[in-house]
PDB file of C-alpha atoms in Angstrom:
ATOM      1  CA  UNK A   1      51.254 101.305  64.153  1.00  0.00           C
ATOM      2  CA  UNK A   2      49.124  98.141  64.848  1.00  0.00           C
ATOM      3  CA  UNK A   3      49.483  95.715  67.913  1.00  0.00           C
ATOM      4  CA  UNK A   4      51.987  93.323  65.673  1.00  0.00           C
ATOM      5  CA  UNK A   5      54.340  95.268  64.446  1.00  0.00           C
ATOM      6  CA  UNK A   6      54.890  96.777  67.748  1.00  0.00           C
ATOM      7  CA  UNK A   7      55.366  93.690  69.726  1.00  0.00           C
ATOM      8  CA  UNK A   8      57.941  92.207  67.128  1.00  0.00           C
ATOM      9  CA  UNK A   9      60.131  95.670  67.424  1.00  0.00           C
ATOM     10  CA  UNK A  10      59.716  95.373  71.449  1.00  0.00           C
ATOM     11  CA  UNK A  11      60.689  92.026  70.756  1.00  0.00           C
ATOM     12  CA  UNK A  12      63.862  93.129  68.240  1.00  0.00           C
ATOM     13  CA  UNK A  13      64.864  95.713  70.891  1.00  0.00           C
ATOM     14  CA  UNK A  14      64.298  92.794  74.124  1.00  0.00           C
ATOM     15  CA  UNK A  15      66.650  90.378  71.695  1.00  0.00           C
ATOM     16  CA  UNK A  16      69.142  92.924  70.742  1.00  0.00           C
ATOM     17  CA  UNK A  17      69.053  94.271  74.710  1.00  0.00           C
ATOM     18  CA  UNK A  18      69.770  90.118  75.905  1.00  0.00           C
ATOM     19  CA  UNK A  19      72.813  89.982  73.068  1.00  0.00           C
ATOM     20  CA  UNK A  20      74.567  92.686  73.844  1.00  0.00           C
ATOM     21  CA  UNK A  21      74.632  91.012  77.811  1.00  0.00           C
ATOM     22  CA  UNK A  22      75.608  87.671  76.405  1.00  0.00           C
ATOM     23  CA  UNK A  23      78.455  90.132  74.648  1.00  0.00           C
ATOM     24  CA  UNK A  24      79.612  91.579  77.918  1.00  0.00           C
ATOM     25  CA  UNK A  25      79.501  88.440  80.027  1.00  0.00           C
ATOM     26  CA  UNK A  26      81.734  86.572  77.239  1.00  0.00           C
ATOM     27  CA  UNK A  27      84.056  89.415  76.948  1.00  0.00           C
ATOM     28  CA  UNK A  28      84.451  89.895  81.193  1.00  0.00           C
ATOM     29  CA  UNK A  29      85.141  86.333  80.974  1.00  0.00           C
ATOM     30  CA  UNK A  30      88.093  86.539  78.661  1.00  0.00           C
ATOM     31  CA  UNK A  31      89.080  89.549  80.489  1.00  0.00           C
ATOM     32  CA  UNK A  32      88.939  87.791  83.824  1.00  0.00           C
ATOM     33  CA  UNK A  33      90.625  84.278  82.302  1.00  0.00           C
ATOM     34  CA  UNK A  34      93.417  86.134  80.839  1.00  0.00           C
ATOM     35  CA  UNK A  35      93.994  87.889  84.160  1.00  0.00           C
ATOM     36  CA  UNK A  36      94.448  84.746  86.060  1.00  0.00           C
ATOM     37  CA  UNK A  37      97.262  83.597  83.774  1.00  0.00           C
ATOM     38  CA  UNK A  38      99.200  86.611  84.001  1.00  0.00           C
ATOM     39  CA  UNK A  39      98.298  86.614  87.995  1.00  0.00           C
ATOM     40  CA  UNK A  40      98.475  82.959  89.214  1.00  0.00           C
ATOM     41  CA  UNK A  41      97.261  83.985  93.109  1.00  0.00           C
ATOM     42  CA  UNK A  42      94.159  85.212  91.568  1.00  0.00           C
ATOM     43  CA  UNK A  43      93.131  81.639  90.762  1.00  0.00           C
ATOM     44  CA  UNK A  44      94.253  80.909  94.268  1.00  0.00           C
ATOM     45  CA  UNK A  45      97.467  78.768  93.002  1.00  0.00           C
ATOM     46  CA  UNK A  46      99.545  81.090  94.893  1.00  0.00           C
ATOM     47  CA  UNK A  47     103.536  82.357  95.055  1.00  0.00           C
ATOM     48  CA  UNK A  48     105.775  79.139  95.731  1.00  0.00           C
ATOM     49  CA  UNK A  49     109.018  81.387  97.619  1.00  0.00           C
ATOM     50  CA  UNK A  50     111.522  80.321  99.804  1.00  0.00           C
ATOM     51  CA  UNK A  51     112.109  82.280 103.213  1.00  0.00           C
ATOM     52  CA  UNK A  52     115.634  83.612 103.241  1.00  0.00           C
ATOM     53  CA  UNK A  53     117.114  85.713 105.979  1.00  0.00           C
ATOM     54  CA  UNK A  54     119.273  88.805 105.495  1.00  0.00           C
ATOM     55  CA  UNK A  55     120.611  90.211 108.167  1.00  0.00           C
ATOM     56  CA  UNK A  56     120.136  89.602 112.157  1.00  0.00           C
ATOM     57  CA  UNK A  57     116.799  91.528 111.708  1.00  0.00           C
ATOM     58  CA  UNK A  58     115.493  91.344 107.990  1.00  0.00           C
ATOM     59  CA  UNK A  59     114.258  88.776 105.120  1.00  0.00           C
ATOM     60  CA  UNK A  60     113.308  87.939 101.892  1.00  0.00           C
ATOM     61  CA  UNK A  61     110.884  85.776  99.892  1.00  0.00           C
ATOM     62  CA  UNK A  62     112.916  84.651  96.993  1.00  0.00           C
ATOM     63  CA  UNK A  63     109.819  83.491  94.210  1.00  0.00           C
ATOM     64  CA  UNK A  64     111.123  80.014  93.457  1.00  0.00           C
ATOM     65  CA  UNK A  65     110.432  80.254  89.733  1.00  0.00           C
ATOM     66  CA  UNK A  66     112.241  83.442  88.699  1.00  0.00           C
ATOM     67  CA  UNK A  67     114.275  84.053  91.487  1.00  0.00           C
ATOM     68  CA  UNK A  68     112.563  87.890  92.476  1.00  0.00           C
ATOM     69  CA  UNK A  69     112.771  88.490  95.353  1.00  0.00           C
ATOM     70  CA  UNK A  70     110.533  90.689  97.549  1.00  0.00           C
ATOM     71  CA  UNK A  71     108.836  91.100 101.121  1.00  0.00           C
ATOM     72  CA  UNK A  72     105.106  90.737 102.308  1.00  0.00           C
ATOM     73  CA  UNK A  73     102.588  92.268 105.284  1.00  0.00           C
ATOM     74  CA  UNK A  74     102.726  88.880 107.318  1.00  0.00           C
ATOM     75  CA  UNK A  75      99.039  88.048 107.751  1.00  0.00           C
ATOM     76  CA  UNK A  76      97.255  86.813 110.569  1.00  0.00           C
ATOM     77  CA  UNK A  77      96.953  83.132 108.483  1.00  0.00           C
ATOM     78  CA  UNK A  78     100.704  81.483 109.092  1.00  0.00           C
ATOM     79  CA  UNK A  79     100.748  77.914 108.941  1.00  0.00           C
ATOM     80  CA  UNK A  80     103.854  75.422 109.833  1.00  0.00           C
ATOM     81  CA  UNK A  81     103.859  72.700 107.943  1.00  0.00           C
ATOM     82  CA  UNK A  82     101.328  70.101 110.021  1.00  0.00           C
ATOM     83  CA  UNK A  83      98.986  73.186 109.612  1.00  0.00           C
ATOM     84  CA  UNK A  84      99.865  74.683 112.672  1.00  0.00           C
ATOM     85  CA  UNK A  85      99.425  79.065 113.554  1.00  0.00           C
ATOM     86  CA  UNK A  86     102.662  80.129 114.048  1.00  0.00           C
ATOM     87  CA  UNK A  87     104.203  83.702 113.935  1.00  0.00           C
ATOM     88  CA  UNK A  88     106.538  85.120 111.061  1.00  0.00           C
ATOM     89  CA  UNK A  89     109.575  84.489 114.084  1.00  0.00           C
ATOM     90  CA  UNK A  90     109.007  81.101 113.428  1.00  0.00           C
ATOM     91  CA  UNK A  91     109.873  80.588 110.245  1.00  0.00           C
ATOM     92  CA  UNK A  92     113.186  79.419 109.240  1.00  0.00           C
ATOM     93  CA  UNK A  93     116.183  79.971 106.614  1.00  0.00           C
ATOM     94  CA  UNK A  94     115.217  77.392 103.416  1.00  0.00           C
ATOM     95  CA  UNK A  95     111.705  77.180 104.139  1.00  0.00           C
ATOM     96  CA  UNK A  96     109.099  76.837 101.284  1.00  0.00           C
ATOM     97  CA  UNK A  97     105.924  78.473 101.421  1.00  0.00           C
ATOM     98  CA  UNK A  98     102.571  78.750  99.666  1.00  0.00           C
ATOM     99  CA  UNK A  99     101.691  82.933  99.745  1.00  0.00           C
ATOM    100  CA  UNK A 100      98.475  83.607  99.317  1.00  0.00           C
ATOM    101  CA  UNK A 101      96.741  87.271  98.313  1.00  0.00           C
ATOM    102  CA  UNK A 102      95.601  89.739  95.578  1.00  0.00           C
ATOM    103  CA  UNK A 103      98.661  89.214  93.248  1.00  0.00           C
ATOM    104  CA  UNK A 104      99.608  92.751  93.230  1.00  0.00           C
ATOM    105  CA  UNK A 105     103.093  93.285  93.398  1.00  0.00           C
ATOM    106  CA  UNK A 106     104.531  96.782  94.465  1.00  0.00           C
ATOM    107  CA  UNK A 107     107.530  97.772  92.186  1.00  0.00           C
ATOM    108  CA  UNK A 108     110.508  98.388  94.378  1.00  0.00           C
ATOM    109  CA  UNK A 109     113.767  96.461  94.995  1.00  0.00           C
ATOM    110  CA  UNK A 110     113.592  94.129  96.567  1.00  0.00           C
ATOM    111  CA  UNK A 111     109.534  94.155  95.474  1.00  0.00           C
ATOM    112  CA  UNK A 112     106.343  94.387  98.339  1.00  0.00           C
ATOM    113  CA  UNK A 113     103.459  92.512  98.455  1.00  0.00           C
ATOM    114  CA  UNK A 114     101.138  93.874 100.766  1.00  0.00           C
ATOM    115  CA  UNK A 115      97.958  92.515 100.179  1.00  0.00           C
ATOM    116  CA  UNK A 116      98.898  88.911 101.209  1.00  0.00           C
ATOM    117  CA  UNK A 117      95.853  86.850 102.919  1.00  0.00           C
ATOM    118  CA  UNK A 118      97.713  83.598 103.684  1.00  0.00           C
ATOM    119  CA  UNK A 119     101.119  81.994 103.939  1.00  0.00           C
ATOM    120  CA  UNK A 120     101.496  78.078 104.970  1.00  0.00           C
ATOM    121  CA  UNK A 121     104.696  75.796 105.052  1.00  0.00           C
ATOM    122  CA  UNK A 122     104.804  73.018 102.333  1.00  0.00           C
ATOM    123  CA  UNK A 123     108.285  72.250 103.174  1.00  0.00           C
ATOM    124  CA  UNK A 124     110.885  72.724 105.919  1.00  0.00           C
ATOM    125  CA  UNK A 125     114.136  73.162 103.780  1.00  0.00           C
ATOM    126  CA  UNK A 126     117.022  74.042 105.007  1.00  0.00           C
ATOM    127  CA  UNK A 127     119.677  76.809 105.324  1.00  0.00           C
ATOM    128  CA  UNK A 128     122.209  74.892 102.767  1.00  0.00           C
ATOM    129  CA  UNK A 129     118.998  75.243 100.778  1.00  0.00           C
ATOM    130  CA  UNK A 130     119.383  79.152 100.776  1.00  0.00           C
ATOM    131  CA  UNK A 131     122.692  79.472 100.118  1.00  0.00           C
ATOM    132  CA  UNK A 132     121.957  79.625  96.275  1.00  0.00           C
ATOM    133  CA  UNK A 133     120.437  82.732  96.804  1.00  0.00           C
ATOM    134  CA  UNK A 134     123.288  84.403  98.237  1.00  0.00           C
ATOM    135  CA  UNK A 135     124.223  86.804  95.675  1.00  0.00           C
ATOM    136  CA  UNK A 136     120.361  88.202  96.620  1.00  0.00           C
ATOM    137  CA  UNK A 137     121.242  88.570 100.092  1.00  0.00           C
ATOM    138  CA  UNK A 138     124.497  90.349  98.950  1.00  0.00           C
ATOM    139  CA  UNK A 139     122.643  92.723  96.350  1.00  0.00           C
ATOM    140  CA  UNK A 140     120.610  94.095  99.404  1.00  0.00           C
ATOM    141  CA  UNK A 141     122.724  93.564 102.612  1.00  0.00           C
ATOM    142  CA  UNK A 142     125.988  94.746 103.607  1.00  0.00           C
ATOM    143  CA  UNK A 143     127.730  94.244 106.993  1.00  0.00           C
ATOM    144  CA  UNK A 144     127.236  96.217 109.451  1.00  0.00           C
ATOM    145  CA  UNK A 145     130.349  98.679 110.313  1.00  0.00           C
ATOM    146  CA  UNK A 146     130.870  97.801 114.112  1.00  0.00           C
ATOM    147  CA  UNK A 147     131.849 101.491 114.436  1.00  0.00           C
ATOM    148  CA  UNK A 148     128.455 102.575 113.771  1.00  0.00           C
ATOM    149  CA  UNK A 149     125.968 102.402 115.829  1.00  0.00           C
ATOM    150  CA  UNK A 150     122.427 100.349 115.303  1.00  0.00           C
ATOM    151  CA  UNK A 151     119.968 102.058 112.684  1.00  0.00           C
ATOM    152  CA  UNK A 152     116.523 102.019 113.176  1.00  0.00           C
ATOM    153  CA  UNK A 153     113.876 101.490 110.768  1.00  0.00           C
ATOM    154  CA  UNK A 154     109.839 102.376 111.431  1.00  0.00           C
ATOM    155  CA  UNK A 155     107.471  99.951 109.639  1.00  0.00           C
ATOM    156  CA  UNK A 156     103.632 100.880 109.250  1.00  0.00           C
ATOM    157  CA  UNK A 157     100.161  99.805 107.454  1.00  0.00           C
ATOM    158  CA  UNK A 158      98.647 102.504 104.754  1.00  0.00           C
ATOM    159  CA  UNK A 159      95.927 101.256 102.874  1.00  0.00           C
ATOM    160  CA  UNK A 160      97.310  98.652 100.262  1.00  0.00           C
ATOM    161  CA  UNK A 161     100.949  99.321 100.809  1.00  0.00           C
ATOM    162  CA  UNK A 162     103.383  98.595 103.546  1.00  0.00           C
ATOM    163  CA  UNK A 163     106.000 101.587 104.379  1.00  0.00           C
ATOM    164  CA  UNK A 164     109.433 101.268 106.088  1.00  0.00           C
ATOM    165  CA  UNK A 165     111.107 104.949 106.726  1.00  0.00           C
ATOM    166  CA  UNK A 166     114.654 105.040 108.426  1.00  0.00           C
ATOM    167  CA  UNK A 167     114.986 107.170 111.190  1.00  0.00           C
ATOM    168  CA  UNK A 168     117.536 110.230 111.928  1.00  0.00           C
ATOM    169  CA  UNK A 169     120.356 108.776 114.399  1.00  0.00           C
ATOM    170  CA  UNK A 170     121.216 111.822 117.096  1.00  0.00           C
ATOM    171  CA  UNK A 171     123.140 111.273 120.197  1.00  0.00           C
ATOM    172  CA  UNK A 172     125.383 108.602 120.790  1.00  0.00           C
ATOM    173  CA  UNK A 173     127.666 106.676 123.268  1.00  0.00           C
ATOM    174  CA  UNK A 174     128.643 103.492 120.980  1.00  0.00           C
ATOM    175  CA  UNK A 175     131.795 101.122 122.284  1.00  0.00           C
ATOM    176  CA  UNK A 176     132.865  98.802 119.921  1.00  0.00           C
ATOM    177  CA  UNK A 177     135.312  96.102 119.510  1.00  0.00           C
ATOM    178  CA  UNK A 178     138.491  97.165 115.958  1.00  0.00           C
ATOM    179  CA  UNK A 179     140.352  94.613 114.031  1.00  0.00           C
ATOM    180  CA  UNK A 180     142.807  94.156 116.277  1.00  0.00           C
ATOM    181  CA  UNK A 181     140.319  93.121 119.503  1.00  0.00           C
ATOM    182  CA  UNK A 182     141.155  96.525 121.314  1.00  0.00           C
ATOM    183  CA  UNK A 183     137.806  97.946 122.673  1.00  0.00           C
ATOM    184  CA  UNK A 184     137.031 101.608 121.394  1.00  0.00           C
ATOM    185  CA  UNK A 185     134.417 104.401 121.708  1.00  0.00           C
ATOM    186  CA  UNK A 186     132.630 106.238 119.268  1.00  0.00           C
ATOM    187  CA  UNK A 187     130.678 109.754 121.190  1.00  0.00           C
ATOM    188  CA  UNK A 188     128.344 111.591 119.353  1.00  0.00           C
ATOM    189  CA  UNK A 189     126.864 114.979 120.815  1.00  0.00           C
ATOM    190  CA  UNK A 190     124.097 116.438 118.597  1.00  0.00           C
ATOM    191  CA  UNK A 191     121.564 119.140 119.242  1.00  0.00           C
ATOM    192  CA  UNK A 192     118.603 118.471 120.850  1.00  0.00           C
ATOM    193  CA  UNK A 193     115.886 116.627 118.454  1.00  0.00           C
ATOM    194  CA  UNK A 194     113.410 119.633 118.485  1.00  0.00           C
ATOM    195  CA  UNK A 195     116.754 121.961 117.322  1.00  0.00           C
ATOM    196  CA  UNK A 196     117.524 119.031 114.131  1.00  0.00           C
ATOM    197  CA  UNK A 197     117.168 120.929 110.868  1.00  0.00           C
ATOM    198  CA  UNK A 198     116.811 117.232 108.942  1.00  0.00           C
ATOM    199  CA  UNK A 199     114.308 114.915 110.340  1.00  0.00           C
ATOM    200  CA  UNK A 200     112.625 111.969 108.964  1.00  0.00           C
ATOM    201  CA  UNK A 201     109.037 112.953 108.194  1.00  0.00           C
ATOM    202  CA  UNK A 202     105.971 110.010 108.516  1.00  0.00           C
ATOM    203  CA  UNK A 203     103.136 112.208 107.311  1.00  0.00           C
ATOM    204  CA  UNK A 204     101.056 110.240 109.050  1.00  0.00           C
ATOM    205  CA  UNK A 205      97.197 110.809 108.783  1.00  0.00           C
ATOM    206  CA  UNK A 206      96.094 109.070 111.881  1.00  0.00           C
ATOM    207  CA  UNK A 207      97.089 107.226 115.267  1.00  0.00           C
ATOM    208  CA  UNK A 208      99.216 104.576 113.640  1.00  0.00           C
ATOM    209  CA  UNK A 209     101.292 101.828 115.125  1.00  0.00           C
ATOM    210  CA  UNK A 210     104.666 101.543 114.446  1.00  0.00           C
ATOM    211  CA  UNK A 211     107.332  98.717 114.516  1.00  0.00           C
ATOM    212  CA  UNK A 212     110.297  99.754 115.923  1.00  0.00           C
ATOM    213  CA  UNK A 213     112.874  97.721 113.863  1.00  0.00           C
ATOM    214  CA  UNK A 214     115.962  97.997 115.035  1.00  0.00           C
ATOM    215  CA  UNK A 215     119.298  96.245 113.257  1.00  0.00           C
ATOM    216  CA  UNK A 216     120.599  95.146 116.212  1.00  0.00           C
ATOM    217  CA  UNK A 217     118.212  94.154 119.314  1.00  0.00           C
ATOM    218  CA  UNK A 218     118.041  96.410 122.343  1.00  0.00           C
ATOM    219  CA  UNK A 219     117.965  96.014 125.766  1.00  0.00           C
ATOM    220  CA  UNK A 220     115.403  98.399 126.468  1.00  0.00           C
ATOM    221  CA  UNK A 221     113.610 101.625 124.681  1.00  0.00           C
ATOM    222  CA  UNK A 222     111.918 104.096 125.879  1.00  0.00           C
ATOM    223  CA  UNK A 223     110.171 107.499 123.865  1.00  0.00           C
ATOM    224  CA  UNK A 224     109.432 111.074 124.104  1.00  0.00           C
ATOM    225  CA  UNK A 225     107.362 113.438 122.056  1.00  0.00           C
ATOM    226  CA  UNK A 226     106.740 117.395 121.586  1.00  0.00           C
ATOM    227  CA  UNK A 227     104.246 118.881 119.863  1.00  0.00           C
ATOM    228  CA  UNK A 228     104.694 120.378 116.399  1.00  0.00           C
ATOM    229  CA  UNK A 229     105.112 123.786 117.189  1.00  0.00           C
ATOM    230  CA  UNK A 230     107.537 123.410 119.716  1.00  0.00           C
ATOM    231  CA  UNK A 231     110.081 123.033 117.381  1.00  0.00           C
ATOM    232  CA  UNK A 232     108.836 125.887 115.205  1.00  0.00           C
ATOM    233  CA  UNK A 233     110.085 128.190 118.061  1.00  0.00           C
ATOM    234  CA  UNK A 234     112.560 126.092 119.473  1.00  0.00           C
ATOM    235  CA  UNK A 235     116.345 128.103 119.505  1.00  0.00           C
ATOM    236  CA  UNK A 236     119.691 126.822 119.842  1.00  0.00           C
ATOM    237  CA  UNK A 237     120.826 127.564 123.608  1.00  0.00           C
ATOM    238  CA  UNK A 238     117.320 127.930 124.351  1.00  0.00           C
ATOM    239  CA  UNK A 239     115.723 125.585 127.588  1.00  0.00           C
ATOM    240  CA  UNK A 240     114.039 122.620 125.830  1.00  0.00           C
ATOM    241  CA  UNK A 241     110.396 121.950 127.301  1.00  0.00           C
ATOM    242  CA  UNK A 242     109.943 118.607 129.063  1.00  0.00           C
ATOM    243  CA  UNK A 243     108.866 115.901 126.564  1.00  0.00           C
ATOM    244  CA  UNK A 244     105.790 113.797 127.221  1.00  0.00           C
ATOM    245  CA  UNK A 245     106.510 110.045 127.863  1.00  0.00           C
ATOM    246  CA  UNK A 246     104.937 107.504 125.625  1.00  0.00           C
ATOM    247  CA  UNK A 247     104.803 103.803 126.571  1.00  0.00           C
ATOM    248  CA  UNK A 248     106.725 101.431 124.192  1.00  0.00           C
ATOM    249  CA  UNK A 249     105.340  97.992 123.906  1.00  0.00           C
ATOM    250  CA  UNK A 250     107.538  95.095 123.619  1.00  0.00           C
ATOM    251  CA  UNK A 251     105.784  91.606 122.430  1.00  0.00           C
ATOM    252  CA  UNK A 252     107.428  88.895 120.747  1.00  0.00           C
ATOM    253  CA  UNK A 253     111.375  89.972 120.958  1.00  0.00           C
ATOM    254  CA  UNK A 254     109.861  93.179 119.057  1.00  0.00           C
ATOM    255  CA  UNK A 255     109.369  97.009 120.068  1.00  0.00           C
ATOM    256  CA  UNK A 256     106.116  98.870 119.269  1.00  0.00           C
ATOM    257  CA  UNK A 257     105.455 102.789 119.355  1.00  0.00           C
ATOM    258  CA  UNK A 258     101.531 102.046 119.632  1.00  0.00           C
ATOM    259  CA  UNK A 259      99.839 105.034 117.900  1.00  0.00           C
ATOM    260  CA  UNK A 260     101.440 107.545 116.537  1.00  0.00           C
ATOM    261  CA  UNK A 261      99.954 110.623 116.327  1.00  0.00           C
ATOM    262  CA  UNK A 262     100.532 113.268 113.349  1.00  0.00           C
ATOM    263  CA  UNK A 263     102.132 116.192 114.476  1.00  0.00           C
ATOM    264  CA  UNK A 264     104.386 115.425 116.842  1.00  0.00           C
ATOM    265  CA  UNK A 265     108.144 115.227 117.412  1.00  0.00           C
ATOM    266  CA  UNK A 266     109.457 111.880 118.695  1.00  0.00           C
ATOM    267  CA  UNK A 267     112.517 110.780 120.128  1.00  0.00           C
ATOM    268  CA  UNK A 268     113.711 107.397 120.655  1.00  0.00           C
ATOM    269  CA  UNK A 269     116.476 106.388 123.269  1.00  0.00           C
ATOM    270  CA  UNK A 270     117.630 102.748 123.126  1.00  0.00           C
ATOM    271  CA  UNK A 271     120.149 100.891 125.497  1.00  0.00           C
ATOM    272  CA  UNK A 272     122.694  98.175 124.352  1.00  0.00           C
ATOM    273  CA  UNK A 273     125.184  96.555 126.415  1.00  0.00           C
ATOM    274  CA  UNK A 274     127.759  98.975 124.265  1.00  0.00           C
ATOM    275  CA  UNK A 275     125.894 102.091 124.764  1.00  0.00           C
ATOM    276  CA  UNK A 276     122.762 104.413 124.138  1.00  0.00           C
ATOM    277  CA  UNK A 277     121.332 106.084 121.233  1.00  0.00           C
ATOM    278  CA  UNK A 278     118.800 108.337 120.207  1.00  0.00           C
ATOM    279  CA  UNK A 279     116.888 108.494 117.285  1.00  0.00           C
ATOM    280  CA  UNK A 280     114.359 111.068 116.283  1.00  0.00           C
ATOM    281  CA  UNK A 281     111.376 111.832 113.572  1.00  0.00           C
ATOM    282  CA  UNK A 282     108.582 113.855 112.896  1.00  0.00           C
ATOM    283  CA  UNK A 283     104.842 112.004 112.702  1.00  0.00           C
TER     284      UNK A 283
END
């Protein structure tokens, strides 16, 4: 093969090499723009929601243009209005918000959006503002039965997902307030926590804080823990070994089991000005 028709078929093969990129770039593009359409936060438009409250202790994000609502992982960024850091305590019923993030949506009811990056204020609203969204709030909310006795819920970070796990209610000492004003008292007396036969299980892989959300606020809380095993050979009648103390953080109006280990029985006591309860689960 002489010199010339070799370089014109390295040049064929260079060309047909520098089309097939111009190819892929055009298609990625297409790829990418039709993406962004279908996921407006991508572009960085973001979510226009308004904050609505459900509860004493809960909310929603209701996603002003199709009315879905869902929750986030509050980042660090959370502006007021004048551009202000403020915490997720501070925001109030009717407020509209730009969120911020990767655009992907867990599917759930109401639906979780983890992977939020920023949230900011555009507009301060008002309560009256929420009220259309009441049959929301009633769709996922029910009133509390003031014979029962506050539930708690744990709340922890996974990679790319946000979990919330209620917690197995033991022992009890609830007073309560009926219909007719007459102050009663609800007693529960359960087995010890290592002796449960159901218990909540985390699975956890790591030390992992946990929020302690509780529906009703406590006075104070305090924790205990067991190894594992221990309840393996733990018997009913049997002496229960003494639990270890853990220290339970409060900051903000808001309790925190700092981590968590895996493997380990906890129990939770909480005080009210009705009474004490104890929850339980296994990390």
């Amino acid at each position: 093969m002489d010199a010339k028709k070799r370089n014109r078929n390295i040049l064929t093969a260079v060309t047909a090499i520098i089309v097939l990129i111009i190819v892929f770039y055009i298609f990625r593009n297409m790829i990418n723009a039709k993406e962004t359409e279908q996921n407006p936060e991508i572009s960085g438009q973001g979510i226009t929601a308004m904050y609505v409250p459900v509860g004493e202790n809960s909310y929603v994000f209701v996603d002003t243009e199709n009315d879905t609502p869902f929750t986030v992982h509050f980042p660090d960024e959370l502006y007021d209005i004048k551009g202000k850091k403020i915490s997720e305590d501070d925001l109030k019923s009717g407020n509209i918000v730009k969120i911020y993030g990767d655009g992907i949506m867990l599917e759930s009811y109401p639906g979780q959006y983890p992977g939020v990056t920023e949230i900011r204020v555009t507009k301060e609203g008002s309560p009256d503002d929420a009220d259309q969204y009441q049959n929301i709030v009633d769709s996922i909310y029910q009133e509390p039965d003031p014979s029962e006795p506050p539930s708690l819920n744990l709340e922890f970070e996974i990679p790319m997902a946000s979990v919330s796990a209620i917690t197995n209610r033991g022992a009890y000492n609830w007073r309560y307030q009926d219909k007719s004003g007459n102050i009663q008292e609800a007693i529960a007396d359960t087995a010890h926590v290592l002796m449960w036969k159901e218990i909540v299980e985390l699975n956890l892989e790591r030390g992992t804080d946990l929020k302690l959300r509780f529906s009703a606020e406590p006075e104070s809380v305090s924790a205990l823990r067991w190894k594992e095993e221990v309840r393996e050979t733990a018997a009913e009648g049997s002496e229960v070994p003494e639990g270890e103390e853990i220290s339970v953080q409060e900051t903000d109006d808001q309790w925190y089991l700092p981590q968590a280990e895996p493997g380990y029985v906890y129990l939770i006591r909480a005080e009210w000005k009705d009474g004490i309860v104890e929850y339980g689960f296994l990390s």
